Short mmCIF file of C-alpha atoms and ligand atoms in Angstrom, two decimals:
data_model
loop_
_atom_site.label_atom_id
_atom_site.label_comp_id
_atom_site.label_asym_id
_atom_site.label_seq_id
_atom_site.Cartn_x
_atom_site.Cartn_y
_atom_site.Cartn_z
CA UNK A 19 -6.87 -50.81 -6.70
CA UNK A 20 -6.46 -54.45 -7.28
CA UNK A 21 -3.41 -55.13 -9.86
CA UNK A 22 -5.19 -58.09 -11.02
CA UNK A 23 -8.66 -55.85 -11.88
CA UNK A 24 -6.27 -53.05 -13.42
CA UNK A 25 -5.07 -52.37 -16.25
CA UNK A 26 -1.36 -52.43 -16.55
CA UNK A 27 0.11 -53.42 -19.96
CA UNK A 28 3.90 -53.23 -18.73
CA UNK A 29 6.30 -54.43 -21.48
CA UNK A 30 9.02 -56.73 -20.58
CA UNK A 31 11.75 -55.72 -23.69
CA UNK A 32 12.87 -52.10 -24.15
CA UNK A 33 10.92 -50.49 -26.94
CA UNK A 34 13.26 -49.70 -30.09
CA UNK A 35 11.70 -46.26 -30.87
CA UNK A 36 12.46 -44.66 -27.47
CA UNK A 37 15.63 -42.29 -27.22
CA UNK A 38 15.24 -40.95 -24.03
CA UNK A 39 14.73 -42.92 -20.23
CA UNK A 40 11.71 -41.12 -19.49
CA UNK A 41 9.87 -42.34 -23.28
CA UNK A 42 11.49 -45.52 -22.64
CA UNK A 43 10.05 -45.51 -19.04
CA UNK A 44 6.52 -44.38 -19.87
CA UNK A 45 5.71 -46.99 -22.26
CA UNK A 46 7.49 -49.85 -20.06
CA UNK A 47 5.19 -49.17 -17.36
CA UNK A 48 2.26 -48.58 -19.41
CA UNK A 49 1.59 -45.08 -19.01
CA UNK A 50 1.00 -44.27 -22.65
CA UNK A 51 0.67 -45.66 -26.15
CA UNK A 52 1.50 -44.11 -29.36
CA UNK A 53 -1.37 -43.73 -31.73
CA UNK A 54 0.45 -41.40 -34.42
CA UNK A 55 4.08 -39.42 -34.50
CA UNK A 56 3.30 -37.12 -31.36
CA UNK A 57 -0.03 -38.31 -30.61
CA UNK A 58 -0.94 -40.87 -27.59
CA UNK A 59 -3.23 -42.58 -25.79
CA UNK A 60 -3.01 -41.96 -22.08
CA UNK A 61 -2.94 -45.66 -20.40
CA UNK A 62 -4.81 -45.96 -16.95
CA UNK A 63 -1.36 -45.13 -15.22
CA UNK A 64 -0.12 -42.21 -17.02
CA UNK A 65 -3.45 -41.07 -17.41
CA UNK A 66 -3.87 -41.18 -12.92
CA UNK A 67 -0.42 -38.94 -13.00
CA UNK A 68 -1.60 -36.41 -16.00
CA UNK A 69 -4.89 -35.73 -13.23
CA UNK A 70 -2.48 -35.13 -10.32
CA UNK A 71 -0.48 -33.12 -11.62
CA UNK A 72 -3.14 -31.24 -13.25
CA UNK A 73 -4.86 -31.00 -9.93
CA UNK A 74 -1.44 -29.34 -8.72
CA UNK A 75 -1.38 -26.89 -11.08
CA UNK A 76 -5.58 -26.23 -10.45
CA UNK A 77 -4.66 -25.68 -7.09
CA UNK A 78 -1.65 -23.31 -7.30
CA UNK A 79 -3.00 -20.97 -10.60
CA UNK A 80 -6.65 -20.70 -7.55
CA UNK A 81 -4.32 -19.84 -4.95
CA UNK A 82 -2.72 -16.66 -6.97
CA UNK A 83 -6.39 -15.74 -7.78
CA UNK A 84 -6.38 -16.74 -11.38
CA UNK A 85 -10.33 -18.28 -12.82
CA UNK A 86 -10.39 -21.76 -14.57
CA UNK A 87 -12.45 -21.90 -17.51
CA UNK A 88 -12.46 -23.84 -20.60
CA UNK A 89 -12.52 -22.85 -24.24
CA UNK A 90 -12.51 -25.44 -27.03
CA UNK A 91 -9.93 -27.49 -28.74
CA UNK A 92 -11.15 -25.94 -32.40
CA UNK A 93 -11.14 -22.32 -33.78
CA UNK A 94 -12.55 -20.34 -36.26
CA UNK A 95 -9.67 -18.76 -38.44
CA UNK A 96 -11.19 -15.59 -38.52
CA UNK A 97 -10.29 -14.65 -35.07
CA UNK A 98 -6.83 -15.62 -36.18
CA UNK A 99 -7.52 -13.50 -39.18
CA UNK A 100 -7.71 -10.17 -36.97
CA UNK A 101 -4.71 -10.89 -35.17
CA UNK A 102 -2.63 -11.48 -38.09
CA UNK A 103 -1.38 -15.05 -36.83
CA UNK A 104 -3.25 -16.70 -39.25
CA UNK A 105 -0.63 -16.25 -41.83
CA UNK A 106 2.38 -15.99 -39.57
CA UNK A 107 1.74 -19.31 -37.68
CA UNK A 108 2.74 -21.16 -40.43
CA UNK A 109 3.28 -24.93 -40.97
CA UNK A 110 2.73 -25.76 -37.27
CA UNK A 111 -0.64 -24.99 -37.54
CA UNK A 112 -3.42 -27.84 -38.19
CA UNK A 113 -5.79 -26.24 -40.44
CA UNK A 114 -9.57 -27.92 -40.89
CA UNK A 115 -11.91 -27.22 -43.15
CA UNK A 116 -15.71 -28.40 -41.70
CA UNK A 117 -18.72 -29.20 -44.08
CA UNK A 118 -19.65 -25.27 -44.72
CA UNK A 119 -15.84 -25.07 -46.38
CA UNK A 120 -15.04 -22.69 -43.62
CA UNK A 121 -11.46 -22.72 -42.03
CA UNK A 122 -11.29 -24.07 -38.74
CA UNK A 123 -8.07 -24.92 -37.35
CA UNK A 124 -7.09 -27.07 -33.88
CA UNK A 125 -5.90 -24.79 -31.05
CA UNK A 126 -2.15 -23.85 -30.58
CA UNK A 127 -2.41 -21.93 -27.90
CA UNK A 128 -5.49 -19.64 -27.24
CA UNK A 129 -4.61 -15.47 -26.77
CA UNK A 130 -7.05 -14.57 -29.70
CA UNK A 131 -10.35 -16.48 -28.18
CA UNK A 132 -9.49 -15.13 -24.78
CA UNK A 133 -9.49 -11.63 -26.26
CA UNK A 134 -12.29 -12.65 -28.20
CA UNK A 135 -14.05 -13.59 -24.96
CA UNK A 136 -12.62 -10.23 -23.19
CA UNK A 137 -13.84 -8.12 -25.89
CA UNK A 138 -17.39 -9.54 -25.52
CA UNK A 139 -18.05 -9.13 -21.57
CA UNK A 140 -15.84 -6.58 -20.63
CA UNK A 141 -15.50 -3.37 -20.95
CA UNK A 142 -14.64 -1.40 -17.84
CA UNK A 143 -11.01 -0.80 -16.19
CA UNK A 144 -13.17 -1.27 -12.75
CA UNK A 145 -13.70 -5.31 -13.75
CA UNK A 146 -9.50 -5.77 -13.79
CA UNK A 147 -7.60 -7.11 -12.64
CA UNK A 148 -8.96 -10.40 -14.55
CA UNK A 149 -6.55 -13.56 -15.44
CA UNK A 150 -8.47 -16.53 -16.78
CA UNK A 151 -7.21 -19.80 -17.60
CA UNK A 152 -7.75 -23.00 -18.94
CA UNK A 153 -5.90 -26.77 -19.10
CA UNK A 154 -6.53 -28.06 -22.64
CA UNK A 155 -4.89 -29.92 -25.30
CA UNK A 156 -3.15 -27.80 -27.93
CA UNK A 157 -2.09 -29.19 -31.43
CA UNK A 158 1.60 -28.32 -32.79
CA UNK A 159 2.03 -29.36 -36.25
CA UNK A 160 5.50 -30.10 -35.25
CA UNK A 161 8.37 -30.57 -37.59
CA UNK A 162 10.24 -33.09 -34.90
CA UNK A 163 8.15 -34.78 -32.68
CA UNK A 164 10.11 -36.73 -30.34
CA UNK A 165 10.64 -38.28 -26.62
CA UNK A 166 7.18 -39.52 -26.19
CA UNK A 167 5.12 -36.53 -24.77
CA UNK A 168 8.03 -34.58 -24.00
CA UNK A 169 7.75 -32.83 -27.71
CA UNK A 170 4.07 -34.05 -28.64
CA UNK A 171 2.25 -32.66 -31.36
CA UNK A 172 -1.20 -32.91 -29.75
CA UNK A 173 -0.17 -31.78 -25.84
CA UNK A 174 -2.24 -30.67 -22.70
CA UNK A 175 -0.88 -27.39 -21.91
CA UNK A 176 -2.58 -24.37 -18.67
CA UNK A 177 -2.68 -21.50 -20.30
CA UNK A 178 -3.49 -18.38 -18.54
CA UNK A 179 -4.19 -15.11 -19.99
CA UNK A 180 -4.18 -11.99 -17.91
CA UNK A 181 -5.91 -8.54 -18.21
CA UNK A 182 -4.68 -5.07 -16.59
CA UNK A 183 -5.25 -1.96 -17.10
CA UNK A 184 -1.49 -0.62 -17.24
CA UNK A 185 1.50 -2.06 -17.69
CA UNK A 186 2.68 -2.02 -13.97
CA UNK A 187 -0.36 -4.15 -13.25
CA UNK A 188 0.22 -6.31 -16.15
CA UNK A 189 3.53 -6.75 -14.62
CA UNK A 190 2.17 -7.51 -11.07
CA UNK A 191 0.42 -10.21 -13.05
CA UNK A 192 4.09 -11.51 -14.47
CA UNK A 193 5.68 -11.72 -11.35
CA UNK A 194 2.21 -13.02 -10.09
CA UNK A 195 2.74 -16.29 -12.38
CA UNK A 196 6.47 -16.94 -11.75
CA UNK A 197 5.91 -17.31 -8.01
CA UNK A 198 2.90 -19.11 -8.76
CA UNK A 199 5.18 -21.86 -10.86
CA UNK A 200 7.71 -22.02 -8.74
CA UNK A 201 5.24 -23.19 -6.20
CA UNK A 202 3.56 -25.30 -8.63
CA UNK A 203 6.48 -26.91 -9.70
CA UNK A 204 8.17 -27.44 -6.08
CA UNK A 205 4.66 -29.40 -5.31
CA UNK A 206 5.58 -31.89 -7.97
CA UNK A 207 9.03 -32.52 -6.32
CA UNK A 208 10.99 -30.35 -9.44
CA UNK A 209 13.29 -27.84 -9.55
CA UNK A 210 12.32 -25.64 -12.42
CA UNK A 211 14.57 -22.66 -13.08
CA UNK A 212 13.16 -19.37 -14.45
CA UNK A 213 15.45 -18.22 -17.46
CA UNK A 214 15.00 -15.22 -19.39
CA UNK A 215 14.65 -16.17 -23.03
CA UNK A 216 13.29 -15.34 -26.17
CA UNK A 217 9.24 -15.00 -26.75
CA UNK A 218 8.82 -16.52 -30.52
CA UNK A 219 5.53 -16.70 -32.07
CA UNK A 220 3.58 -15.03 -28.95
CA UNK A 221 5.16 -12.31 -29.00
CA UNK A 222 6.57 -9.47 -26.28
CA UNK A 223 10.01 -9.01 -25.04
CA UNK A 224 9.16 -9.56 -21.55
CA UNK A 225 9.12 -13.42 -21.15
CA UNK A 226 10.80 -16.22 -19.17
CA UNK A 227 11.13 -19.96 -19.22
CA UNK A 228 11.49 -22.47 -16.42
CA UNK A 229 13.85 -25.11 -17.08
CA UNK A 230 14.41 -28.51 -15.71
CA UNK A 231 17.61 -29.28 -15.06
CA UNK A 232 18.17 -32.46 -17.23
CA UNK A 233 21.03 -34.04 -19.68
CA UNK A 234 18.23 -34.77 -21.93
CA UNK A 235 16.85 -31.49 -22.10
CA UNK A 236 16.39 -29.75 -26.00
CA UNK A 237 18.08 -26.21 -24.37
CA UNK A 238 21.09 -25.71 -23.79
CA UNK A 239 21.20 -23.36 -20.57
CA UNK A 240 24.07 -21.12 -18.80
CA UNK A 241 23.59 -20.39 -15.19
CA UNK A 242 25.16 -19.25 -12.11
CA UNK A 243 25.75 -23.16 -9.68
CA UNK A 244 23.62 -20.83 -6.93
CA UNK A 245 20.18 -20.32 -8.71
CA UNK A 246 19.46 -24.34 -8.55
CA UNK A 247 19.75 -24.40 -4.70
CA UNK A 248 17.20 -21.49 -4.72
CA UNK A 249 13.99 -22.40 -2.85
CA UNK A 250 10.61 -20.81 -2.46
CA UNK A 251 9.74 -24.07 0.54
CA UNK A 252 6.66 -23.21 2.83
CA UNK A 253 6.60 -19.76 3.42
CA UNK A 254 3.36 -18.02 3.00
CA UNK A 255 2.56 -15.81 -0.20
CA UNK A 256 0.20 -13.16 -0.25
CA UNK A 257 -0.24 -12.82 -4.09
CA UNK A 258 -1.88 -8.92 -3.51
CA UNK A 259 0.93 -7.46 -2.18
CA UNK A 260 3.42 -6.62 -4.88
CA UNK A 261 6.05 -5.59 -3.23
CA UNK A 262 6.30 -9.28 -1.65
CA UNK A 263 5.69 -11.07 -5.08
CA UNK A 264 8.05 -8.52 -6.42
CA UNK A 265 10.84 -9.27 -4.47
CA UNK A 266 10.30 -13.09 -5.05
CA UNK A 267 11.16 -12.66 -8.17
CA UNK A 268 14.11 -10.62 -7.82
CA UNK A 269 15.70 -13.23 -5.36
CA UNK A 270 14.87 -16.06 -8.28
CA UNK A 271 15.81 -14.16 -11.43
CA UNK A 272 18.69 -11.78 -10.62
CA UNK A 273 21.54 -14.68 -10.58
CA UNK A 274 22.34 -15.12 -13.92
CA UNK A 275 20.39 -18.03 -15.77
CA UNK A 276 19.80 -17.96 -19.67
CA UNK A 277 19.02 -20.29 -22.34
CA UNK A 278 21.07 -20.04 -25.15
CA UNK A 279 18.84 -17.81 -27.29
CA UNK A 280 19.65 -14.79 -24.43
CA UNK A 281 23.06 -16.09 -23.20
CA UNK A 282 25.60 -13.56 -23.24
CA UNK A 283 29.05 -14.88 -22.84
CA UNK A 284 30.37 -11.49 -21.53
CA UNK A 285 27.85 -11.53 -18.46
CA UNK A 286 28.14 -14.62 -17.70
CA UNK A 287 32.35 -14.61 -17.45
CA UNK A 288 31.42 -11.94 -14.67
CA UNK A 289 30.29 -14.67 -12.53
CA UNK A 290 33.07 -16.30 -10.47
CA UNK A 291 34.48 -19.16 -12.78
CA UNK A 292 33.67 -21.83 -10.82
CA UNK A 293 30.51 -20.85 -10.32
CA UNK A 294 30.09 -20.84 -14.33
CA UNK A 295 27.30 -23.69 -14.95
CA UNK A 296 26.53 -24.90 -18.36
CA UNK A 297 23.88 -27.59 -19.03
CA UNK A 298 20.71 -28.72 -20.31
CA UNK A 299 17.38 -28.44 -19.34
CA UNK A 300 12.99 -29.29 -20.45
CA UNK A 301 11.59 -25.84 -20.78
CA UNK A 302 8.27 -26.80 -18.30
CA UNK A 303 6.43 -23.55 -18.50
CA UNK A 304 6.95 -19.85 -20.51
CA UNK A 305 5.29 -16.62 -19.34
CA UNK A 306 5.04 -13.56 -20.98
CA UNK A 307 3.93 -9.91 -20.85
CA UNK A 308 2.91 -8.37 -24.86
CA UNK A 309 1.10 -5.36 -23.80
CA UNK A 310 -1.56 -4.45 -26.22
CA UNK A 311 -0.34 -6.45 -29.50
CA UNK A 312 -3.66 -8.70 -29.32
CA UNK A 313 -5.72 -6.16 -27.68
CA UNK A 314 -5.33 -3.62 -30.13
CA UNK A 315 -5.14 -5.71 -33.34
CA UNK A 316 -8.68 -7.06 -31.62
CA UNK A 317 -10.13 -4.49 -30.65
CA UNK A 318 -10.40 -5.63 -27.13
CA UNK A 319 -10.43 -1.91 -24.48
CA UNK A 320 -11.68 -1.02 -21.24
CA UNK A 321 -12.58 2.31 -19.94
CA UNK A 322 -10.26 4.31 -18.30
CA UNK A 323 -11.35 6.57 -14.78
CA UNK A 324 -10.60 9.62 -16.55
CA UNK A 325 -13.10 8.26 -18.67
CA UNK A 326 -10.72 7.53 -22.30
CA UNK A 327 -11.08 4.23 -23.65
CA UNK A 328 -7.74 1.58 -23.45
CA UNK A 329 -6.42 -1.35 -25.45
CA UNK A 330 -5.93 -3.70 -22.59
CA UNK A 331 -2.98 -4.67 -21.26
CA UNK A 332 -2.25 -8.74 -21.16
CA UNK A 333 0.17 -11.21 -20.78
CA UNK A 334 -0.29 -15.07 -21.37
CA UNK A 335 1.38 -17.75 -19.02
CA UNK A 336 1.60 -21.87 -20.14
CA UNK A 337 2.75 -24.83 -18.32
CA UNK A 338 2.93 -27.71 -20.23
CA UNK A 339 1.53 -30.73 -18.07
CA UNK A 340 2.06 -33.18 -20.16
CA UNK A 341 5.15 -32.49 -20.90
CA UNK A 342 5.98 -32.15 -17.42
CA UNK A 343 5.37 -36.06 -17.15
CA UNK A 344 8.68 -36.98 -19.05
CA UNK A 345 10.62 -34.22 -17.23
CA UNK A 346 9.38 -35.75 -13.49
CA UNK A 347 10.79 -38.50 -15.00
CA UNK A 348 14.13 -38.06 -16.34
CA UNK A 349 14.44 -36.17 -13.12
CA UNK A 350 13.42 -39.08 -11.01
CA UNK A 351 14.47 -42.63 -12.07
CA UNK A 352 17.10 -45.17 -11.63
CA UNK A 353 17.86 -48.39 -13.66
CA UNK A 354 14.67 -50.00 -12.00
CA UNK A 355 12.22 -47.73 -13.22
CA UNK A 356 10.92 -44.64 -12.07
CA UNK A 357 10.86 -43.10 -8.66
CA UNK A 358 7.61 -40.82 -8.54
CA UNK A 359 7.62 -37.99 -6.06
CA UNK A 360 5.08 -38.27 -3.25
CA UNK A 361 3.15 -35.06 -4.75
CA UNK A 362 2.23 -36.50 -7.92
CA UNK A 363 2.36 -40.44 -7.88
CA UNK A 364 -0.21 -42.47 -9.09
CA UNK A 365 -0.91 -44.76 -5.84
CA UNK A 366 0.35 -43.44 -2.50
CA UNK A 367 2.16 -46.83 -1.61
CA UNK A 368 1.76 -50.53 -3.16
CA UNK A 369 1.23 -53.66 -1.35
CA UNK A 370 2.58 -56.53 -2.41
CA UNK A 371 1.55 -60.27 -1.39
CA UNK A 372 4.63 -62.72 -1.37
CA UNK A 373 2.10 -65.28 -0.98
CA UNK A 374 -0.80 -65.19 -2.56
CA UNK A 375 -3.55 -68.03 -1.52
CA UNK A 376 -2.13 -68.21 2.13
CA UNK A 377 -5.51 -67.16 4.40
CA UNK A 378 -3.47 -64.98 7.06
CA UNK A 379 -1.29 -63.33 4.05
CA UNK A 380 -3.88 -62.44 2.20
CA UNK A 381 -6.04 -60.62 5.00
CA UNK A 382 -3.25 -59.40 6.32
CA UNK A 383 -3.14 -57.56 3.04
CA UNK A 384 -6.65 -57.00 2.99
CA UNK A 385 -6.62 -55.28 6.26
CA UNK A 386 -3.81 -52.98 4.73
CA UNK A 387 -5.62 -52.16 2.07
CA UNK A 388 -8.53 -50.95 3.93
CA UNK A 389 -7.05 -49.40 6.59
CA UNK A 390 -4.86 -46.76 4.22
CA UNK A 391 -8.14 -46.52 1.75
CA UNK A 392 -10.16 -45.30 4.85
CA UNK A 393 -7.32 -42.76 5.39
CA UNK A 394 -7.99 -41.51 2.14
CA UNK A 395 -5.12 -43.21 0.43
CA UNK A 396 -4.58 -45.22 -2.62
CA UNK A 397 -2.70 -48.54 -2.56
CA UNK A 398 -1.97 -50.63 -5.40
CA UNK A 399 -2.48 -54.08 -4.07
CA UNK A 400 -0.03 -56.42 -6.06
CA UNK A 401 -2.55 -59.96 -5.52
CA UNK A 402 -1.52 -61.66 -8.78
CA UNK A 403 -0.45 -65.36 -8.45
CA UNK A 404 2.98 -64.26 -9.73
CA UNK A 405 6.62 -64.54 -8.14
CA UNK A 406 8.13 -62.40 -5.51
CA UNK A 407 10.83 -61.07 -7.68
CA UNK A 408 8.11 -60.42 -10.49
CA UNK A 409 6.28 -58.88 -8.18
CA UNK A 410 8.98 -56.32 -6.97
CA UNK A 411 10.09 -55.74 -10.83
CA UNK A 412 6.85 -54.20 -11.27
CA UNK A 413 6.61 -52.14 -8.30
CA UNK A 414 10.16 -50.56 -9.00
CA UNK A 415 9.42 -50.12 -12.65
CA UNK A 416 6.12 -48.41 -12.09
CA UNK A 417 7.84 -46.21 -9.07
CA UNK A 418 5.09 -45.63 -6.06
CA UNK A 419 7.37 -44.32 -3.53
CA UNK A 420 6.36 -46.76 -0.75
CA UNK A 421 5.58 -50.86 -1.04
CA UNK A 422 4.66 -52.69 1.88
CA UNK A 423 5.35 -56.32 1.67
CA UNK A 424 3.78 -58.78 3.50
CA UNK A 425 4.69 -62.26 3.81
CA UNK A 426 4.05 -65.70 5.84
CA UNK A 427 6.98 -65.54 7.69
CA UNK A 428 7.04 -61.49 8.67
CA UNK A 429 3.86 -62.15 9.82
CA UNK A 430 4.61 -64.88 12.11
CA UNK A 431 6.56 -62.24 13.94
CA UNK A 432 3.96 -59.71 13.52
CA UNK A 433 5.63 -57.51 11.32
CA UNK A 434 5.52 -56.24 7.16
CA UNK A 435 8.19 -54.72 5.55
CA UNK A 436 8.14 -50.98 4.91
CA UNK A 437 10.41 -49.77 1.62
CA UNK A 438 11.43 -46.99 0.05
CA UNK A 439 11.90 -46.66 -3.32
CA UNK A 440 13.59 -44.01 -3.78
CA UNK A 441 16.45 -45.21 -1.10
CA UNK A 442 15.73 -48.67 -1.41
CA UNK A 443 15.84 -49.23 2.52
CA UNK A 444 13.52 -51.38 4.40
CA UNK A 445 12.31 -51.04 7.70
CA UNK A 446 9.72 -53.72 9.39
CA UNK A 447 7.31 -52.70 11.78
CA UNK A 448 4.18 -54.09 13.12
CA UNK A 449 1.07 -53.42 10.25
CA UNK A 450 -0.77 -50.78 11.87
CA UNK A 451 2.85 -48.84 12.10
CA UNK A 452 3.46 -48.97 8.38
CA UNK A 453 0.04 -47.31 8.10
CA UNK A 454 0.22 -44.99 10.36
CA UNK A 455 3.86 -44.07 9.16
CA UNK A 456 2.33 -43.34 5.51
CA UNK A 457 -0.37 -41.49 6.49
CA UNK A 458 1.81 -39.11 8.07
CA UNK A 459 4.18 -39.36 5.04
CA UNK A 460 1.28 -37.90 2.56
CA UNK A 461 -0.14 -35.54 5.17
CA UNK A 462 1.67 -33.02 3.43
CA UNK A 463 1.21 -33.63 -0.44
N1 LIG B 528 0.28 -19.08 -25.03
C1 LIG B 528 1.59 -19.22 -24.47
C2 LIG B 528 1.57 -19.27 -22.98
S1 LIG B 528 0.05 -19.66 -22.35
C3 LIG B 528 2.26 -20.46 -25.03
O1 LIG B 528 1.72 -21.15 -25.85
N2 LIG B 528 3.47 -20.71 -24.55
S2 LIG B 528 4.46 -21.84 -25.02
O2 LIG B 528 4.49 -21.94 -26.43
O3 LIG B 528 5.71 -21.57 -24.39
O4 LIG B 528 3.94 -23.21 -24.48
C4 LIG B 528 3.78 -23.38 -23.08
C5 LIG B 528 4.41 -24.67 -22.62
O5 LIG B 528 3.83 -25.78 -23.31
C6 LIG B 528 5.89 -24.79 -22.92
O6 LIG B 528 6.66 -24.15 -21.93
C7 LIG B 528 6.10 -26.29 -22.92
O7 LIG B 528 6.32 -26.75 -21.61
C8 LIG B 528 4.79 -26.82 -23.43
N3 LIG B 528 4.91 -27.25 -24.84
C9 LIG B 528 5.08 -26.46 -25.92
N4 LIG B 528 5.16 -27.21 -27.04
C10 LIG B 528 5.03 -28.50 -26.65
C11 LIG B 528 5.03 -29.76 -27.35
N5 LIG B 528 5.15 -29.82 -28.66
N6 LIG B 528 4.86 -30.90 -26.61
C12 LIG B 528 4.72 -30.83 -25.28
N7 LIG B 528 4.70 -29.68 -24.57
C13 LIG B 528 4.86 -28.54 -25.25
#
């Protein structure tokens, strides 16, 4: 992409409304605009990063065997009616009425049309294990909306529901989804911490959250200095065998790490005292295991082989990718802007022209450009007729992790500059070198 075909409305002043860095961040680069309290517009830029990491978490919930679909944004009440939640939901719920003067309302999360959708096409323990999911936006009527799309009230959240036939399966599917996000999360660059906690509105008392370590975080979290260095890296899952997922799970859960809802001051003075972490942290994702309390109230079973008929056994698991925007962020920024991992940033590197108008500078940047397209990469090419220093503003405010700058007098010697953001050191090397050196960079992500 060309920066001066895109469309990049960075703002120069620091917006009044925004508390946090990572609101503050996302508007200055022009990643999103507000359109109501807790609703936005997703900007070209923030909208590129939404679809990678959405892509991520495609990837990850397909590797652990779990089937995309997608249900709709609106829902009849009834179905919320047979569940109970209809009442119980309460003021976080957007209700609708459509033309017929029947009550609709818009999505919150999505366990009574999944049963709904179980109930209809299955019906047979033989067609389990089954976890479907979906990534769609969800509407929270919420009291405090606040940090930009860290607490939105309209939000695109994954949400997978799982099926079993008995609770150890069920919990095979649990475990199942925690090593799943820790995966998914370790892609983006995060460290997300799974911390038992308290299940709310979905129900079950088998549920944990993963937490991103941040200052700005709306949790306050107790945990053992150990669990952050915890790392799943690149060894190989296979998500059938449950003694291997089980055991996962163990090694990431049995250090001590609660939110405050489940801390317990007395086992947590058992861990050594300087060990003794306390902090706050972005919940990222919640899973949880309810047994039959949709099932039943639904009427949602499965045959059994001894031939006896089964409420079915489920669990529901949510990350919330938008959300998971800000936390990158506060997790990844310096006074500059904001550093992007390489697994989820918007443009692979940027190129920027120090002069613009000069023939050899600007096919020198040309030839960049092509080169890393035609390695399946996407530079931002900075070719405005603007100043160096403007130039480099906008790179380090919008984060890529790379910029290649090329200029007259590099040239000459037949070199560009290599730089990393995140480290800020430059390294020059002939043109074909910086290429080469990113495609090898991004051969992992
Ligand atoms: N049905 C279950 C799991 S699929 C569920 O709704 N879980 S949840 O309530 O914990 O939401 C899942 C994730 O969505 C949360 O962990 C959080 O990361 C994100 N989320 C929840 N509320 C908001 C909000 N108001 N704005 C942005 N993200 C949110």
């Amino acid at each position: 992409m060309r920066l001066s075909r895109y469309f990049l409305p960075v703002l120069k002043e620091n917006p009044a409304e925004a508390q946090i860095v990572s609101h503050r961040l996302m508007l200055r680069a022009g990643m999103i605009k507000q359109q109501a309290a807790g609703i936005y517009s997703w900007l070209p830029l923030g909208f590129k990063v939404l679809k990678r990491i959405e892509q991520i978490v495609h990837e990850e919930q397909i590797r652990a065997g779990h089937i995309p679909l997608l249900m709709p944004t609106l829902q009849p009440a009834d179905l919320w009616r047979e569940s109970g939640r209809y009442d119980d939901y309460g003021q976080e719920m957007l209700r609708i009425k459509d033309r017929h003067d029947r009550d609709m309302l818009y999505g919150p999360t999505n366990e009574e049309m999944i049963t709904d959708i179980f109930r209809a096409h299955v019906s047979s323990y033989k067609e389990l294990p089954l976890t479907l999911y979906h990534i769609q936006w969800k509407f929270r009527d919420e009291v405090r909306p606040r940090f930009g799309v860290m607490r939105g009230r309209e939000f695109y959240m994954k949400d997978g529901y799982s099926f079993d036939l008995t609770r150890e399966d069920a919990l095979h599917a649990y475990n199942r989804h925690m090593v799943s996000y820790l995966r998914t999360y370790e892609r983006m660059g995060l460290t997300a911490i799974p911390m038992r906690a308290a299940s709310g509105p979905i129900g079950g008392d088998n549920t944990h959250e993963f937490l991103v370590l941040a200052q700005t975080g709306e949790s306050e979290v107790f945990y053992d200095a150990k669990v952050p260095e915890l790392k799943l890296g690149d060894r190989e899952v296979d998500y059938d065998d449950r003694d291997a997922v089980a055991a996962i799970c163990d090694e990431f859960t049995t250090l001590y790490a609660r939110t405050d809802e489940t801390h317990d001051e007395a086992v947590f003075n058992e861990i050594p005292e300087e060990r003794r972490c306390v902090g706050r942290g972005i919940e990222v994702g919640q899973i949880f295991y309810f047994g039959t309390k949709y099932s039943e109230a639904m009427g949602a079973t499965v045959s059994t082989p001894d031939g006896t008929r089964v409420p079915v056994e489920m669990g529901s698991h949510g990350i919330g990718v938008s959300r998971l925007l800000g936390a990158l962020i506060e997790a990844n920024h310096d006074d500059k802007g904001i550093i992007w991992p390489e697994g989820v940033t918007p443009f692979h590197c940027g190129i920027v022209n120090l002069k613009q108008g000069d023939a050899a500078t600007d096919s020198a940047c040309n030839a960049l450009y092509k080169a890393l397209t035609e390695n399946g990469l996407e530079p931002l090419y900075d070719d405005r007729e603007e100043r160096a220093g403007a130039k480099f503003a906008t790179m380090d405010l919008i984060g890529l992790p790379w910029r290649i700058t090329v200029g007259p007098r590099g040239l000459g010697n037949g070199v560009v500059e290599l730089t990393s953001r995140r480290t800020g050191e430059s390294e020059e090397m002939a043109p074909e070198a910086a290429v080469a050196r990113i495609v090898e960079i991004y051969a992992n992500h």
